[in-house]
C-alpha positions as a printed NumPy array, in Angstrom:
array([[119.932, 188.163,  30.589],
       [121.65 , 184.885,  32.24 ],
       [122.835, 186.936,  34.773],
       [119.567, 187.196,  35.707],
       [118.17 , 183.783,  35.247],
       [120.921, 182.651,  37.489],
       [120.071, 184.873,  40.644],
       [116.849, 183.782,  40.88 ],
       [117.908, 180.112,  40.175],
       [120.612, 179.393,  43.423],
       [118.116, 181.314,  45.752],
       [115.105, 179.485,  44.412],
       [117.083, 176.12 ,  44.939],
       [118.161, 177.376,  48.494],
       [114.429, 177.85 ,  49.745],
       [113.489, 174.509,  47.683],
       [116.808, 172.916,  49.503],
       [116.099, 174.49 ,  53.492],
       [111.693, 173.767,  52.618],
       [113.019, 169.812,  51.818],
       [115.509, 168.869,  54.796],
       [112.655, 171.005,  57.134],
       [109.816, 168.905,  55.42 ],
       [111.436, 165.824,  56.093],
       [112.807, 166.534,  59.995],
       [109.084, 167.69 ,  60.645],
       [107.654, 164.422,  58.832],
       [110.109, 161.635,  61.151],
       [109.452, 163.502,  64.418],
       [106.976, 161.384,  65.996],
       [108.902, 158.82 ,  65.923],
       [111.978, 159.959,  68.23 ],
       [109.293, 159.803,  71.185],
       [109.124, 156.102,  70.225],
       [109.376, 153.678,  72.89 ],
       [109.332, 150.19 ,  73.86 ],
       [108.979, 148.523,  76.755],
       [108.996, 144.004,  77.167],
       [106.829, 142.535,  80.097],
       [106.198, 138.653,  80.336],
       [103.095, 137.39 ,  80.675],
       [103.371, 134.034,  83.462],
       [101.04 , 131.529,  83.44 ],
       [ 98.288, 131.86 ,  85.993],
       [ 99.484, 135.681,  86.796],
       [ 97.116, 138.754,  85.821],
       [ 98.987, 141.47 ,  83.638],
       [ 97.14 , 144.634,  83.533],
       [ 96.947, 146.988,  80.312],
       [ 95.938, 149.806,  79.68 ],
       [ 92.761, 148.794,  78.875],
       [ 91.962, 144.905,  79.581],
       [ 93.745, 142.139,  82.601],
       [ 94.509, 139.122,  81.292],
       [ 95.145, 136.056,  82.86 ],
       [ 97.031, 132.734,  80.208],
       [ 95.524, 129.688,  81.977],
       [ 96.543, 126.918,  79.179],
       [ 97.738, 125.877,  75.841],
       [ 96.445, 122.92 ,  73.468],
       [ 97.108, 122.316,  69.974],
       [ 94.115, 120.928,  68.067],
       [ 95.866, 119.165,  64.562],
       [ 93.64 , 120.172,  61.765],
       [ 93.702, 119.731,  58.116],
       [ 96.475, 119.299,  55.361],
       [ 96.703, 120.89 ,  52.496],
       [ 99.628, 119.553,  49.803],
       [102.114, 119.132,  51.881],
       [101.5  , 121.698,  55.065],
       [ 99.69 , 120.327,  57.446],
       [ 97.582, 122.639,  59.69 ],
       [ 96.98 , 123.174,  63.337],
       [ 95.025, 125.335,  65.54 ],
       [ 96.988, 126.369,  68.58 ],
       [ 94.737, 126.983,  71.122],
       [ 95.407, 129.44 ,  74.567],
       [ 92.779, 129.511,  76.664],
       [ 92.655, 132.593,  79.513],
       [ 90.791, 134.88 ,  81.901],
       [ 90.163, 138.473,  80.284],
       [ 88.782, 141.327,  82.253],
       [ 87.796, 144.525,  80.349],
       [ 88.431, 147.738,  81.908],
       [ 86.894, 150.167,  79.103],
       [ 83.33 , 151.272,  78.392],
       [ 83.799, 149.547,  74.942],
       [ 83.771, 146.353,  73.482],
       [ 87.371, 145.203,  73.208],
       [ 87.266, 142.438,  71.165],
       [ 88.474, 143.943,  67.762],
       [ 91.187, 145.429,  70.074],
       [ 92.085, 142.343,  71.065],
       [ 92.267, 140.355,  67.575],
       [ 94.567, 143.106,  66.739],
       [ 96.704, 143.236,  69.172],
       [ 97.575, 139.518,  69.906],
       [ 99.903, 137.661,  67.416],
       [102.433, 134.514,  67.226],
       [105.655, 135.111,  66.629],
       [108.694, 132.356,  66.409],
       [111.8  , 132.45 ,  65.845],
       [111.967, 132.851,  61.733],
       [109.182, 135.775,  61.766],
       [105.633, 136.485,  62.82 ],
       [103.146, 133.299,  62.388],
       [100.004, 135.227,  62.407],
       [ 97.442, 137.133,  64.207],
       [ 94.75 , 135.36 ,  66.551],
       [ 91.942, 134.659,  64.187],
       [ 89.372, 134.753,  66.655],
       [ 88.01 , 134.773,  70.595],
       [ 85.702, 132.314,  71.486],
       [ 83.304, 131.912,  74.518],
       [ 83.156, 128.955,  76.775],
       [ 80.244, 128.31 ,  74.548],
       [ 82.297, 128.671,  71.047],
       [ 80.834, 131.7  ,  70.206],
       [ 82.729, 134.986,  69.844],
       [ 83.787, 136.114,  72.827],
       [ 81.989, 139.517,  74.255],
       [ 83.267, 141.461,  76.614],
       [ 81.341, 143.443,  79.61 ],
       [ 82.294, 146.324,  81.675],
       [ 84.802, 144.617,  84.842],
       [ 83.988, 141.419,  84.022],
       [ 86.865, 138.818,  83.986],
       [ 85.867, 135.751,  81.178],
       [ 86.795, 132.971,  80.362],
       [ 87.487, 132.464,  76.984],
       [ 89.932, 130.841,  74.015],
       [ 92.394, 132.953,  71.258],
       [ 92.747, 130.675,  68.079],
       [ 95.428, 131.059,  66.372],
       [ 95.924, 129.02 ,  63.007],
       [ 99.443, 128.071,  62.411],
       [101.624, 126.021,  59.938],
       [101.984, 122.605,  61.803],
       [105.905, 123.206,  61.59 ],
       [106.095, 126.754,  63.374],
       [104.275, 124.436,  66.262],
       [105.978, 121.049,  66.716],
       [108.544, 122.502,  68.931],
       [106.528, 124.922,  71.19 ],
       [109.748, 126.278,  72.817],
       [110.173, 128.348,  69.645],
       [106.843, 129.762,  69.674],
       [105.407, 132.963,  71.451],
       [102.799, 134.584,  71.853],
       [102.33 , 138.669,  71.82 ],
       [100.507, 141.154,  72.644],
       [101.317, 144.406,  71.472],
       [ 99.671, 147.539,  73.084],
       [100.72 , 150.931,  71.735],
       [ 99.12 , 153.948,  74.047],
       [100.918, 158.338,  72.499],
       [104.442, 155.934,  70.698],
       [104.972, 153.729,  73.618],
       [104.869, 150.362,  73.042],
       [104.587, 147.766,  75.687],
       [105.361, 144.149,  74.848],
       [103.582, 141.617,  76.686],
       [105.447, 138.532,  75.955],
       [104.23 , 134.223,  76.805],
       [106.47 , 131.961,  76.139],
       [105.022, 128.291,  75.868]])
């Protein structure tokens, strides 16, 4: 009886092992196509992405509030953005734009405002001046050479990282 169990158990274990290995390889397959390219954003020059055109116009800092020992400030990046798609791309931009520093990511954009201080609405084919607001700890922006703005775009496992050094 134990020989029959052994003859059944060995092939079952082998089949499960093969299925486990094949499943692992299949689950990780999309990441083999992953590519990353990096492009620089330069002040007063248009950069064209798949969904919009972006031009950095200026940067300023507004000191905000003090919470305990940590002081906060707003870093405001003035940009021109032209929508190339038929839908509103504001939420897409908020998900793609963030601040980075030597230490780590300092945070995503809080909001994108138009000239009147309201949430920006991007119409197809029209460049709109707006401000991207980042709220960040003051210690991260005291030396702007150590902080940069990153715009990350993903198109079918091909990432393009647009970097603006302040």
